[in-house]
GROMACS .gro file of C-alpha atoms in nm:
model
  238
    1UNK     CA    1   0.691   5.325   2.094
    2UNK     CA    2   0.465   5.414   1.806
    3UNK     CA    3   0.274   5.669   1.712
    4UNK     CA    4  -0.069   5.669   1.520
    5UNK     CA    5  -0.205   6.006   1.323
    6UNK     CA    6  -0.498   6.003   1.147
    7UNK     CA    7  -0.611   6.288   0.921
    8UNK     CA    8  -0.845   6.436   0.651
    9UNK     CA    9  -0.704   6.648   0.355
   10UNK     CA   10  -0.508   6.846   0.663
   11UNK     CA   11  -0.152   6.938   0.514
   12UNK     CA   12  -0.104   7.173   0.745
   13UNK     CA   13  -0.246   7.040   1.083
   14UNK     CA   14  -0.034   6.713   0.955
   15UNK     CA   15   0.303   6.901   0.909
   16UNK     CA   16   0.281   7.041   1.253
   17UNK     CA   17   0.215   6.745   1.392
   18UNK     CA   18   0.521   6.580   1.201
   19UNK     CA   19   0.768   6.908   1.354
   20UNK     CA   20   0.652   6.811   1.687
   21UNK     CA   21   0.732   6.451   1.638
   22UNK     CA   22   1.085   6.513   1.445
   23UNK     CA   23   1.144   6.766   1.766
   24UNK     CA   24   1.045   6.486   2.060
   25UNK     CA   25   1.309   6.195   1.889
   26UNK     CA   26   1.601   6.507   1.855
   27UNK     CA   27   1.518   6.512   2.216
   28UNK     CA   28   1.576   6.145   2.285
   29UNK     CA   29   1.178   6.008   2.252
   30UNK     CA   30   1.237   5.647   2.121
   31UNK     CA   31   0.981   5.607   1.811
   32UNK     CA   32   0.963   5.290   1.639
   33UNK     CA   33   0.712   5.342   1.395
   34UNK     CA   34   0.501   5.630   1.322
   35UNK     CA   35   0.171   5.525   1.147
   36UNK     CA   36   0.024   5.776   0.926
   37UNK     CA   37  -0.353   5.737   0.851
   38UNK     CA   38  -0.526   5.928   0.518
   39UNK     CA   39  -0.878   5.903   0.469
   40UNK     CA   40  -0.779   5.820   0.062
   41UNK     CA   41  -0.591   5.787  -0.196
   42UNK     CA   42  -0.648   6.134  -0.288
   43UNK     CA   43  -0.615   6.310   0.058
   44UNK     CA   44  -0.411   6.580   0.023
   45UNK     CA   45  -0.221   6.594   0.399
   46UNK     CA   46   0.055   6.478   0.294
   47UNK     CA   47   0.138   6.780   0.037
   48UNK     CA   48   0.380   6.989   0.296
   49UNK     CA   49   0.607   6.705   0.395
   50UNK     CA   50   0.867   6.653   0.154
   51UNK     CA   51   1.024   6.335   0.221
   52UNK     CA   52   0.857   6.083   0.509
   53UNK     CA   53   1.093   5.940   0.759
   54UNK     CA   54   1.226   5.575   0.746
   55UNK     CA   55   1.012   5.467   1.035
   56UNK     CA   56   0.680   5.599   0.893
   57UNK     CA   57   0.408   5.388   0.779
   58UNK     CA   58   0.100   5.513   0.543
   59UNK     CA   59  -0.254   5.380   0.533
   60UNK     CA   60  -0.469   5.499   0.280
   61UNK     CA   61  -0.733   5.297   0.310
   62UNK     CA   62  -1.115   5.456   0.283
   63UNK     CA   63  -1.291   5.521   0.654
   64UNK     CA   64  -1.616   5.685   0.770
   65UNK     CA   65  -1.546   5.835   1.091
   66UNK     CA   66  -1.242   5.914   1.326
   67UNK     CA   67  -1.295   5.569   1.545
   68UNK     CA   68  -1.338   5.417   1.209
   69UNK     CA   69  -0.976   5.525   1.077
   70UNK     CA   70  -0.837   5.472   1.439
   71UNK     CA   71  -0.928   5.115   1.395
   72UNK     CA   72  -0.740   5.083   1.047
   73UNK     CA   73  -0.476   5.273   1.196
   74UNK     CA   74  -0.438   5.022   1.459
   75UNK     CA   75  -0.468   4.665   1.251
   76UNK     CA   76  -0.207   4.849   1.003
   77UNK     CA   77   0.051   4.773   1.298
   78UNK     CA   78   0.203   4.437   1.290
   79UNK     CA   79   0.171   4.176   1.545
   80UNK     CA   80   0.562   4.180   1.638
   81UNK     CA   81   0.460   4.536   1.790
   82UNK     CA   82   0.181   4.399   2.026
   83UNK     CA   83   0.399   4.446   2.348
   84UNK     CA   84   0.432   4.800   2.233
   85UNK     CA   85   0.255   5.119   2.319
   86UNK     CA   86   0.089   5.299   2.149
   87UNK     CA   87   0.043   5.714   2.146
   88UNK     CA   88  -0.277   5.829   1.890
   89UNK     CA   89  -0.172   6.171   1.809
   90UNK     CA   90  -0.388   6.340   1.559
   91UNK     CA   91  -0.349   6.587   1.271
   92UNK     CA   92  -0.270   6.934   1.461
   93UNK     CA   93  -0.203   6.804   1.816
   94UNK     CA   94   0.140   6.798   1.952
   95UNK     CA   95   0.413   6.650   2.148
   96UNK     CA   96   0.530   6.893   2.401
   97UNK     CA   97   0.844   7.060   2.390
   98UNK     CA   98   0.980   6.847   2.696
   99UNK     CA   99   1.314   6.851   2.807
  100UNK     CA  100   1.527   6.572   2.728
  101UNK     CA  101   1.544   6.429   3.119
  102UNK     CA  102   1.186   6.412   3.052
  103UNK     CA  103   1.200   6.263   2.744
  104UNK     CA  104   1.412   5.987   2.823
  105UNK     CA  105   1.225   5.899   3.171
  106UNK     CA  106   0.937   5.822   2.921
  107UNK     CA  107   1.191   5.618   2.734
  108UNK     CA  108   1.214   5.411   3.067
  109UNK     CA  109   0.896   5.380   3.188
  110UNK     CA  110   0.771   5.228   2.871
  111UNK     CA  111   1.080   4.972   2.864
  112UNK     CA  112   1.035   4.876   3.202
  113UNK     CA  113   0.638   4.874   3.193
  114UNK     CA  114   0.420   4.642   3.383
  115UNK     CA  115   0.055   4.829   3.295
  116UNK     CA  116  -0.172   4.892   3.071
  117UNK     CA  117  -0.178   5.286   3.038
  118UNK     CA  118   0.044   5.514   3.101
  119UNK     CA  119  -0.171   5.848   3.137
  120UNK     CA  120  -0.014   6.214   3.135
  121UNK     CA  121  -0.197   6.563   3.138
  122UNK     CA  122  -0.220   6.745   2.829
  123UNK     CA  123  -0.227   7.118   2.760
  124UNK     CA  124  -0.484   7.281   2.507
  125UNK     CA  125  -0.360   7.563   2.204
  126UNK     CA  126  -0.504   7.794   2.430
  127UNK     CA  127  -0.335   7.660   2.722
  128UNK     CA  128  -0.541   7.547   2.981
  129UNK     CA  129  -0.446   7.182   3.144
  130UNK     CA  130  -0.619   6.907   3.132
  131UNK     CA  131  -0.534   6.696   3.447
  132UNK     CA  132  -0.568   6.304   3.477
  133UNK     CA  133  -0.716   6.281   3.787
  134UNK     CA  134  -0.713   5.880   3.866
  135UNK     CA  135  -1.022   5.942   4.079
  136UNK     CA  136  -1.230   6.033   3.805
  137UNK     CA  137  -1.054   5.840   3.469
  138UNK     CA  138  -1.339   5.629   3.301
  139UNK     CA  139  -1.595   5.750   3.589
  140UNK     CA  140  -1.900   5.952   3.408
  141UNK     CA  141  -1.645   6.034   3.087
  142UNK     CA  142  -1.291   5.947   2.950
  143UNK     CA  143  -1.162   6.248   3.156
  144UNK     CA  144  -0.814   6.255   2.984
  145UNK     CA  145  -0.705   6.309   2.672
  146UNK     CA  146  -0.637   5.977   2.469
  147UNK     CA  147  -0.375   6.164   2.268
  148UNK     CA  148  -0.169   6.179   2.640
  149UNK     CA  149  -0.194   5.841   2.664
  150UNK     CA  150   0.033   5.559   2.593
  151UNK     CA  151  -0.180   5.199   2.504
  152UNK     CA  152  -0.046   4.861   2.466
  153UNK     CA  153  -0.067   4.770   2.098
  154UNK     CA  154  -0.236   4.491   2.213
  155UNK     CA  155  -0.504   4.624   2.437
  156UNK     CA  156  -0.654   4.835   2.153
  157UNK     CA  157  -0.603   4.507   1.904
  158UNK     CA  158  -0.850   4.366   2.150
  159UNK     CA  159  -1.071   4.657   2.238
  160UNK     CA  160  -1.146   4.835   1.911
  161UNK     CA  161  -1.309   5.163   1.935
  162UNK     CA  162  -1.666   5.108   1.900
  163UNK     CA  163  -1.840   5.325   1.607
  164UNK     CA  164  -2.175   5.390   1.739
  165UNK     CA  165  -2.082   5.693   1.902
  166UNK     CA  166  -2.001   5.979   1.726
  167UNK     CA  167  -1.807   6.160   2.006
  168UNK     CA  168  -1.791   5.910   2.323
  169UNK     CA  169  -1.628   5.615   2.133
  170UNK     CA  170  -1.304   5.648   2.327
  171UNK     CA  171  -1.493   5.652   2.669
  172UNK     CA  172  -1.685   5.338   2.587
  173UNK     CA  173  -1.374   5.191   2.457
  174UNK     CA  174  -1.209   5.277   2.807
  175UNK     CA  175  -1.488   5.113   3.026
  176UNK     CA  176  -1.519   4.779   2.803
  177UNK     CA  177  -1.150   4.680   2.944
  178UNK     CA  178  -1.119   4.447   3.208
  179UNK     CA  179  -0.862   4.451   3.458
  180UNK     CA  180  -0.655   4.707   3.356
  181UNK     CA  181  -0.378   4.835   3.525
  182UNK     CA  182  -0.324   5.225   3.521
  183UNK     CA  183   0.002   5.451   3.571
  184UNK     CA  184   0.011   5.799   3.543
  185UNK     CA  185   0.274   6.065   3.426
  186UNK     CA  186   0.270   6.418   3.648
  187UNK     CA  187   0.362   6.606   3.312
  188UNK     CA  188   0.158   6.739   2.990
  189UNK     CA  189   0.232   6.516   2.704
  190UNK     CA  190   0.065   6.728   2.407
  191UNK     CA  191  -0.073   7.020   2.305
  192UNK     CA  192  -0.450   6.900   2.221
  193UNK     CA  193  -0.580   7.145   1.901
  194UNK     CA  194  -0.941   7.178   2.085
  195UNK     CA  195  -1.088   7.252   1.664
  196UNK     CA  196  -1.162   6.824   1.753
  197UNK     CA  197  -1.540   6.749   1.728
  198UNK     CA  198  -1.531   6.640   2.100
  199UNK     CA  199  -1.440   7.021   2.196
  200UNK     CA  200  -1.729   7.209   2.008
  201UNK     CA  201  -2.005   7.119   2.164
  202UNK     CA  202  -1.979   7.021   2.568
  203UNK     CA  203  -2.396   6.923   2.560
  204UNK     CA  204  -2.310   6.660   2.298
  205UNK     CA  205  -2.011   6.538   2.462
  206UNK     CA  206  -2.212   6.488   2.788
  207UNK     CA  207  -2.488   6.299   2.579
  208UNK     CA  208  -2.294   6.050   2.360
  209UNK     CA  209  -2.077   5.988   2.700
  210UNK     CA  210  -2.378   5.918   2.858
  211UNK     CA  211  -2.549   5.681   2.649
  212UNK     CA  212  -2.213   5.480   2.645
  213UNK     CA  213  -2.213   5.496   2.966
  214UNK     CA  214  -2.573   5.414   3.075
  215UNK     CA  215  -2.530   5.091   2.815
  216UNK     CA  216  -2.254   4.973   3.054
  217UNK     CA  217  -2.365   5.101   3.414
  218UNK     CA  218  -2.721   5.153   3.352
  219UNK     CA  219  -2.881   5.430   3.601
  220UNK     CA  220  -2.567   5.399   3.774
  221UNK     CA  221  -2.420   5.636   3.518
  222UNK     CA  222  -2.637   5.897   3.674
  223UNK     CA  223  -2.443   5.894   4.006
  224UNK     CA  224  -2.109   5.826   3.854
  225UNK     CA  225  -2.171   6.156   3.626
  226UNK     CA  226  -2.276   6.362   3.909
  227UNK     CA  227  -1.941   6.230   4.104
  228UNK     CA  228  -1.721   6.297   3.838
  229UNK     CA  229  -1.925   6.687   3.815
  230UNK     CA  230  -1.890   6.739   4.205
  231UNK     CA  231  -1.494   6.640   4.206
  232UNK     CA  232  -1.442   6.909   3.943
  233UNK     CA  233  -1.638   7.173   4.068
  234UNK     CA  234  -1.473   7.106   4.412
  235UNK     CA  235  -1.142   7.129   4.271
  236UNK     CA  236  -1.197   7.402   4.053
  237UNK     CA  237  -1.277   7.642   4.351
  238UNK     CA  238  -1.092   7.483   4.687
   0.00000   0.00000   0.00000
């Protein structure tokens, strides 16, 4: 399994997201390469961490947004790894402090995979959950959080991020794949620092998911958004 982090001049959001990761492999998470992505040669994020483990990789190539350095991120990984999956854990989020039964029935799932995904909740610093509800992934918004999410190296090889939206790019990423297959974990992966652009603003979220998804579906976005509202609400009060 690998493990992408991007990151701007963040030494300490990337330190705590290298604890988390040192403290998931003492538990018996199987990380093959973790793939560390600067936005320079002069960002300063890697200033707390003394010495980098054997397995990690650096990119400091120049980018000019987070899908952008995502991207690099991703072609940085060799082709030998294309049957492997793929977590994209940013600066400040982390792995959660799972036991090691739960660690290693990861480890198995992802050596024994036949999909796509693998999608898990996640928990927020403040700790609410965010659930994975397979009735409403990809329908009117992403609706999990990609850093709970395991990808085949190869899938996001052939489905870059797109960079024309700001916020969404992740939810039109989702919707461009064809014939996916889906599997969900009933745990939460990481703990999602909600400081990401995505969580300041839920009226620009809505919008740039919207125009992605109104280029795809057209005014069939409308109803899919209004599904995807009416499941929530629903659920948030039965």
């Amino acid at each position: 399994m690998i493990i992408i982090t991007i990151c701007k001049d963040d030494p300490d959001g990337l330190f705590k997201t290298y604890k988390s990761i040192l403290n998931a492999i003492s538990r018996g998470l199987g990380v093959s390469r973790w793939v560390i992505k600067l936005s320079s040669k002069s960002d300063i994020s890697l200033k707390y961490i003394g010495s980098l483990p054997t397995f990690a990789i650096v990119s400091e190539e120049v980018d000019c947004s987070i899908y952008d350095a995502l991207n690099q991120a991703i072609s940085a990984v060799p082709n030998e790894y294309n049957c492997n999956y793929v977590m994209l854990l940013h600066a400040r989020d982390e792995i959660a402090n799972l036991s090691v039964q739960q660690f290693l029935y990861i480890n198995e799932e992802l050596q024994n995979a036949n999909f796509d995904i693998l999608i898990a909740n996640a928990k927020t610093n403040s700790n609410q959950v965010i659930i994975a509800f397979p009735k409403i992934v990809g329908v009117g918004g992403l609706n999990f959080c990609h850093q709970s999410a395991f990808f085949k190296l190869r899938l996001l090889k052939n489905y870059p991020f797109p960079l024309r939206y700001p916020i969404a790019g992740d939810y039109s990423q989702f919707i461009s794949m064809e014939k996916i297959k889906i599997n969900y974990l009933e745990m939460s992966l990481v703990i999602f620092d909600v400081e990401g652009i995505s969580s300041r603003s839920v009226w620009h979220t809505r919008k740039d998911n919207f125009k992605a998804g109104f280029k795809v579906y057209g005014i069939l976005e409308v109803f899919r958004l209004l599904y995807m509202l009416a499941f929530r609400f629903f659920y948030k009060w039965l």
